[in-house]
mmCIF file of C-alpha atoms in Angstrom:
data_model
loop_
_atom_site.group_PDB
_atom_site.id
_atom_site.type_symbol
_atom_site.label_atom_id
_atom_site.label_comp_id
_atom_site.label_asym_id
_atom_site.label_seq_id
_atom_site.Cartn_x
_atom_site.Cartn_y
_atom_site.Cartn_z
ATOM 1 C CA LEU J 227 -44.652 -41.483 25.800
ATOM 2 C CA SER J 228 -41.796 -43.715 24.683
ATOM 3 C CA ALA J 229 -38.386 -42.302 23.739
ATOM 4 C CA SER J 230 -39.114 -42.867 20.038
ATOM 5 C CA GLN J 231 -42.438 -41.047 20.272
ATOM 6 C CA LYS J 232 -40.801 -38.092 22.022
ATOM 7 C CA LEU J 233 -38.101 -37.893 19.361
ATOM 8 C CA GLY J 234 -40.781 -38.074 16.669
ATOM 9 C CA GLY J 235 -42.627 -35.176 18.293
ATOM 10 C CA TYR J 236 -39.460 -33.093 18.450
ATOM 11 C CA LEU J 237 -38.781 -33.938 14.802
ATOM 12 C CA LEU J 238 -42.224 -32.653 13.811
ATOM 13 C CA LEU J 239 -41.454 -29.368 15.575
ATOM 14 C CA LEU J 240 -38.320 -29.075 13.429
ATOM 15 C CA LEU J 241 -39.790 -30.047 10.063
ATOM 16 C CA LEU J 242 -42.146 -27.077 9.626
ATOM 17 C CA PRO J 243 -39.628 -24.220 10.031
ATOM 18 C CA PHE J 244 -36.796 -26.239 8.456
ATOM 19 C CA GLY J 245 -38.900 -27.237 5.447
ATOM 20 C CA LEU J 246 -40.240 -23.727 4.808
ATOM 21 C CA ILE J 247 -36.786 -22.143 5.031
ATOM 22 C CA PHE J 248 -35.206 -24.871 2.876
ATOM 23 C CA LYS J 249 -37.933 -24.319 0.269
ATOM 24 C CA GLN J 250 -37.079 -20.598 -0.025
ATOM 25 C CA PRO J 251 -34.344 -21.765 -0.878
ATOM 26 C CA ASP J 252 -32.089 -20.785 2.044
ATOM 27 C CA LEU J 253 -29.807 -23.693 2.862
ATOM 28 C CA GLY J 254 -27.653 -21.718 5.304
ATOM 29 C CA THR J 255 -30.470 -20.632 7.609
ATOM 30 C CA SER J 256 -32.123 -24.049 7.457
ATOM 31 C CA LEU J 257 -28.816 -25.588 8.583
ATOM 32 C CA VAL J 258 -28.670 -23.135 11.496
ATOM 33 C CA VAL J 259 -32.179 -24.196 12.562
ATOM 34 C CA GLY J 260 -31.276 -27.878 12.247
ATOM 35 C CA VAL J 261 -28.045 -27.553 14.231
ATOM 36 C CA ILE J 262 -29.806 -25.628 17.022
ATOM 37 C CA TRP J 263 -32.456 -28.355 17.192
ATOM 38 C CA LEU J 264 -29.822 -31.085 17.290
ATOM 39 C CA GLY J 265 -27.804 -29.292 19.950
ATOM 40 C CA LEU J 266 -30.857 -28.866 22.153
ATOM 41 C CA LEU J 267 -31.596 -32.576 21.823
ATOM 42 C CA PHE J 268 -28.105 -33.427 23.079
ATOM 43 C CA ASN J 269 -28.585 -31.082 26.034
ATOM 44 C CA SER J 270 -32.038 -32.430 26.931
ATOM 45 C CA ARG J 271 -33.188 -35.753 28.352
ATOM 46 C CA VAL J 272 -33.608 -37.474 24.995
ATOM 47 C CA ASP J 273 -31.911 -40.882 24.732
ATOM 48 C CA ARG J 274 -28.552 -40.413 22.972
ATOM 49 C CA ARG J 275 -28.969 -43.706 21.133
ATOM 50 C CA GLN J 276 -32.120 -42.359 19.503
ATOM 51 C CA ILE J 277 -30.258 -39.221 18.428
ATOM 52 C CA PHE J 278 -27.339 -41.153 16.919
ATOM 53 C CA GLY J 279 -29.808 -43.411 15.136
ATOM 54 C CA PHE J 280 -31.478 -40.358 13.606
ATOM 55 C CA LEU J 281 -28.102 -38.976 12.524
ATOM 56 C CA GLY J 282 -27.334 -42.302 10.875
ATOM 57 C CA VAL J 283 -30.537 -42.075 8.839
ATOM 58 C CA VAL J 284 -29.623 -38.521 7.778
ATOM 59 C CA LEU J 285 -26.168 -39.633 6.609
ATOM 60 C CA ILE J 286 -27.612 -42.539 4.647
ATOM 61 C CA SER J 287 -30.115 -40.150 3.039
ATOM 62 C CA PHE J 288 -27.433 -37.625 2.001
ATOM 63 C CA PRO J 289 -27.458 -38.634 -1.724
ATOM 64 C CA LEU J 290 -31.213 -37.976 -1.808
ATOM 65 C CA ILE J 291 -30.802 -34.683 0.059
ATOM 66 C CA PHE J 292 -28.091 -33.620 -2.407
ATOM 67 C CA ARG J 293 -30.502 -34.181 -5.299
ATOM 68 C CA LEU J 294 -32.985 -31.796 -3.664
ATOM 69 C CA LEU J 295 -30.477 -28.936 -3.637
ATOM 70 C CA GLN J 296 -30.681 -26.100 -6.145
ATOM 71 C CA PRO J 297 -28.069 -26.099 -8.949
ATOM 72 C CA TYR J 298 -26.185 -23.132 -7.460
ATOM 73 C CA GLN J 299 -26.068 -24.891 -4.081
ATOM 74 C CA LYS J 300 -24.528 -27.966 -5.688
ATOM 75 C CA GLU J 301 -21.984 -25.736 -7.437
ATOM 76 C CA ARG J 302 -20.997 -24.228 -4.084
ATOM 77 C CA LEU J 303 -20.303 -27.682 -2.679
ATOM 78 C CA THR J 304 -18.273 -28.795 -5.687
ATOM 79 C CA GLY J 305 -16.468 -25.436 -5.715
ATOM 80 C CA PHE J 306 -15.490 -25.948 -2.092
ATOM 81 C CA VAL J 307 -13.924 -29.335 -2.844
ATOM 82 C CA ASN J 308 -11.750 -27.902 -5.641
ATOM 83 C CA PRO J 309 -12.228 -24.154 -6.213
ATOM 84 C CA TYR J 310 -9.414 -23.992 -8.784
ATOM 85 C CA ALA J 311 -11.281 -26.378 -11.072
ATOM 86 C CA ASP J 312 -13.583 -23.461 -11.953
ATOM 87 C CA PRO J 313 -11.783 -20.287 -10.790
ATOM 88 C CA ALA J 314 -14.081 -17.951 -12.710
ATOM 89 C CA GLY J 315 -17.276 -19.716 -11.661
ATOM 90 C CA SER J 316 -18.105 -21.805 -8.601
ATOM 91 C CA GLY J 317 -14.642 -21.351 -7.091
ATOM 92 C CA TYR J 318 -14.414 -17.592 -7.626
ATOM 93 C CA GLN J 319 -15.699 -16.494 -4.215
ATOM 94 C CA VAL J 320 -13.468 -18.861 -2.261
ATOM 95 C CA ILE J 321 -10.351 -17.918 -4.247
ATOM 96 C CA GLN J 322 -10.934 -14.170 -3.860
ATOM 97 C CA ALA J 323 -11.548 -14.590 -0.124
ATOM 98 C CA LEU J 324 -8.268 -16.485 0.289
ATOM 99 C CA ILE J 325 -6.386 -13.829 -1.685
ATOM 100 C CA ALA J 326 -7.872 -11.127 0.548
ATOM 101 C CA VAL J 327 -6.931 -12.933 3.763
ATOM 102 C CA GLY J 328 -3.411 -13.672 2.535
ATOM 103 C CA GLY J 329 -2.906 -10.134 1.228
ATOM 104 C CA GLY J 330 -3.628 -8.518 4.578
ATOM 105 C CA GLY J 331 -0.624 -9.887 6.420
ATOM 106 C CA TRP J 332 -0.343 -9.312 10.155
ATOM 107 C CA LEU J 333 -1.394 -5.652 10.237
ATOM 108 C CA GLY J 334 -3.409 -5.275 7.043
ATOM 109 C CA GLN J 335 -3.308 -2.905 4.069
ATOM 110 C CA GLY J 336 -5.081 -0.112 5.939
ATOM 111 C CA LEU J 337 -8.722 0.725 6.608
ATOM 112 C CA GLY J 338 -10.493 1.336 3.301
ATOM 113 C CA ARG J 339 -7.387 0.366 1.311
ATOM 114 C CA GLY J 340 -7.947 -3.333 0.717
ATOM 115 C CA SER J 341 -7.270 -4.143 -2.922
ATOM 116 C CA GLN J 342 -9.642 -7.102 -3.088
ATOM 117 C CA SER J 343 -12.483 -5.537 -1.098
ATOM 118 C CA GLN J 344 -12.314 -1.932 -2.316
ATOM 119 C CA LEU J 345 -11.865 -2.886 -5.977
ATOM 120 C CA GLN J 346 -14.831 -5.272 -5.559
ATOM 121 C CA PHE J 347 -12.991 -8.431 -6.509
ATOM 122 C CA LEU J 348 -14.208 -9.825 -3.181
ATOM 123 C CA PRO J 349 -17.961 -10.555 -3.477
ATOM 124 C CA GLU J 350 -20.410 -9.718 -0.675
ATOM 125 C CA ARG J 351 -17.660 -8.028 1.312
ATOM 126 C CA GLN J 352 -20.163 -6.516 3.767
ATOM 127 C CA THR J 353 -22.002 -9.773 4.547
ATOM 128 C CA ASP J 354 -20.776 -13.275 3.675
ATOM 129 C CA PHE J 355 -17.102 -12.335 3.291
ATOM 130 C CA ILE J 356 -16.815 -9.586 5.883
ATOM 131 C CA PHE J 357 -14.138 -11.550 7.765
ATOM 132 C CA SER J 358 -11.915 -11.612 4.671
ATOM 133 C CA ALA J 359 -12.427 -7.859 4.215
ATOM 134 C CA ILE J 360 -11.507 -7.204 7.861
ATOM 135 C CA THR J 361 -8.344 -9.301 7.755
ATOM 136 C CA GLU J 362 -7.284 -7.776 4.435
ATOM 137 C CA GLU J 363 -7.610 -4.183 5.669
ATOM 138 C CA LEU J 364 -6.794 -4.599 9.390
ATOM 139 C CA GLY J 365 -4.689 -7.739 9.317
ATOM 140 C CA VAL J 366 -4.637 -11.171 10.880
ATOM 141 C CA ALA J 367 -4.258 -9.450 14.256
ATOM 142 C CA ALA J 368 -7.728 -7.902 13.897
ATOM 143 C CA GLY J 369 -9.134 -11.273 12.868
ATOM 144 C CA ALA J 370 -7.613 -12.823 15.983
ATOM 145 C CA VAL J 371 -9.135 -10.091 18.171
ATOM 146 C CA LEU J 372 -12.521 -10.801 16.605
ATOM 147 C CA LEU J 373 -12.148 -14.529 17.322
ATOM 148 C CA LEU J 374 -11.192 -13.813 20.941
ATOM 149 C CA SER J 375 -14.233 -11.552 21.265
ATOM 150 C CA TYR J 376 -16.500 -14.396 20.169
ATOM 151 C CA LEU J 377 -14.825 -16.749 22.628
ATOM 152 C CA TRP J 378 -15.331 -14.217 25.437
ATOM 153 C CA LEU J 379 -19.014 -13.827 24.535
ATOM 154 C CA LEU J 380 -19.545 -17.592 24.382
ATOM 155 C CA ARG J 381 -17.825 -18.006 27.744
ATOM 156 C CA ARG J 382 -20.172 -15.456 29.318
ATOM 157 C CA LEU J 383 -23.175 -17.223 27.794
ATOM 158 C CA LEU J 384 -21.974 -20.550 29.196
ATOM 159 C CA VAL J 385 -21.842 -18.958 32.653
ATOM 160 C CA VAL J 386 -25.452 -17.788 32.290
ATOM 161 C CA ALA J 387 -26.522 -21.258 31.116
ATOM 162 C CA GLY J 388 -24.896 -22.805 34.173
ATOM 163 C CA LEU J 389 -26.692 -20.387 36.503
ATOM 164 C CA ALA J 390 -30.144 -20.736 34.888
ATOM 165 C CA ALA J 391 -32.943 -21.200 37.414
ATOM 166 C CA ASP J 392 -34.592 -24.054 35.486
ATOM 167 C CA GLU J 393 -34.081 -26.394 32.542
ATOM 168 C CA PHE J 394 -36.119 -24.213 30.181
ATOM 169 C CA GLY J 395 -33.865 -21.227 30.805
ATOM 170 C CA ARG J 396 -30.776 -23.376 30.380
ATOM 171 C CA LEU J 397 -32.025 -24.682 27.039
ATOM 172 C CA VAL J 398 -32.870 -21.157 25.837
ATOM 173 C CA VAL J 399 -29.322 -19.985 26.519
ATOM 174 C CA THR J 400 -27.909 -23.201 25.043
ATOM 175 C CA GLY J 401 -29.835 -22.557 21.826
ATOM 176 C CA VAL J 402 -28.411 -19.040 21.583
ATOM 177 C CA ILE J 403 -24.880 -20.370 22.196
ATOM 178 C CA ILE J 404 -25.265 -22.967 19.444
ATOM 179 C CA MET J 405 -26.675 -20.384 17.019
ATOM 180 C CA LEU J 406 -23.838 -17.900 17.538
ATOM 181 C CA TRP J 407 -21.146 -20.581 17.619
ATOM 182 C CA PHE J 408 -22.359 -22.301 14.447
ATOM 183 C CA GLN J 409 -22.751 -19.064 12.480
ATOM 184 C CA ALA J 410 -19.327 -17.784 13.513
ATOM 185 C CA VAL J 411 -17.517 -21.065 12.820
ATOM 186 C CA VAL J 412 -19.174 -21.623 9.436
ATOM 187 C CA THR J 413 -18.738 -18.030 8.234
ATOM 188 C CA ILE J 414 -15.101 -17.736 9.296
ATOM 189 C CA GLY J 415 -14.392 -21.229 7.949
ATOM 190 C CA MET J 416 -16.029 -20.229 4.669
ATOM 191 C CA ASN J 417 -13.785 -17.150 4.448
ATOM 192 C CA LEU J 418 -10.722 -19.330 5.036
ATOM 193 C CA GLY J 419 -11.740 -21.936 2.461
ATOM 194 C CA MET J 420 -12.468 -24.534 5.138
ATOM 195 C CA MET J 421 -16.263 -24.556 4.717
ATOM 196 C CA PRO J 422 -18.607 -24.384 1.699
ATOM 197 C CA VAL J 423 -20.157 -21.020 0.850
ATOM 198 C CA THR J 424 -23.550 -20.950 2.579
ATOM 199 C CA GLY J 425 -24.633 -17.313 2.865
ATOM 200 C CA ILE J 426 -24.648 -17.339 6.682
ATOM 201 C CA THR J 427 -23.847 -13.971 8.268
ATOM 202 C CA LEU J 428 -21.088 -13.321 10.812
ATOM 203 C CA PRO J 429 -22.937 -12.540 14.079
ATOM 204 C CA LEU J 430 -22.902 -8.872 15.162
ATOM 205 C CA VAL J 431 -20.483 -8.005 12.343
ATOM 206 C CA SER J 432 -22.102 -8.625 8.931
ATOM 207 C CA ALA J 433 -24.457 -6.030 7.497
ATOM 208 C CA GLY J 434 -28.123 -6.983 7.690
ATOM 209 C CA GLY J 435 -30.946 -5.636 9.815
ATOM 210 C CA SER J 436 -32.878 -8.887 10.208
ATOM 211 C CA SER J 437 -29.769 -10.806 11.268
ATOM 212 C CA LEU J 438 -28.794 -8.172 13.830
ATOM 213 C CA LEU J 439 -32.367 -7.944 15.135
ATOM 214 C CA SER J 440 -32.672 -11.703 15.629
ATOM 215 C CA ILE J 441 -29.345 -11.847 17.476
ATOM 216 C CA MET J 442 -30.238 -8.923 19.741
ATOM 217 C CA ILE J 443 -33.591 -10.555 20.564
ATOM 218 C CA SER J 444 -31.737 -13.778 21.372
ATOM 219 C CA LEU J 445 -29.306 -11.954 23.649
ATOM 220 C CA GLY J 446 -32.294 -10.245 25.269
ATOM 221 C CA LEU J 447 -33.707 -13.670 26.114
ATOM 222 C CA VAL J 448 -30.347 -14.576 27.636
ATOM 223 C CA GLY J 449 -30.540 -11.407 29.715
ATOM 224 C CA SER J 450 -33.987 -12.441 30.929
ATOM 225 C CA VAL J 451 -32.673 -15.855 31.994
ATOM 226 C CA TRP J 452 -29.830 -14.135 33.855
ATOM 227 C CA LYS J 453 -32.262 -11.778 35.594
ATOM 228 C CA PHE J 454 -34.467 -14.614 36.836
ATOM 229 C CA SER J 455 -31.449 -16.626 37.956
ATOM 230 C CA GLN J 456 -30.312 -13.688 40.091
ATOM 231 C CA SER J 457 -33.756 -12.970 41.534
ATOM 232 C CA GLY J 458 -34.311 -16.608 42.518
ATOM 233 C CA LEU J 459 -37.786 -16.742 40.919
#
């Protein structure tokens, strides 16, 4: 098969799960799937020129993609650009998250004493905006510890990827790394007003059984890759 045919085959593998999730509508999860797919392409033997060509087509098609979004999804994007243009509407979540983060200071207001989170000014404090709730109650220091914990976990996963016995195992671990990295960066960025609100959970921290289950299964696959790399099979 030619490079274009291979890329087309990989694209077909993406379209089914991406399309079904996007149709839900669940833009955040569909973006996670798309970023994992793209990251695996960059770490495989696919011609980089083909990948950059595909990305160019996606960028050109962005106006059409924007028209396919639900009204509330469009409001989230416009609210991210200028949340103070509609502080009681599309910009409300971002503004309350920033107030919570700023109100915590270095050491926080105390566990269970956050004014924004406990008085429910901060929406979805247990899921989407859990990072803002943590920094408000436990301070920027706790947020920094959480960030360092993610960096430690990602470093350990990179070690496992480097020791994988074969390319399949390496790509499995790479996919898990991309998933955790993307979710953490987007969610924390969203809480700091640096990313649009997407509804993506903070890995291993946000409430949600399905999210936790999927992450634990993913880490179990990483453990399997590590086991086989040590056994030499």
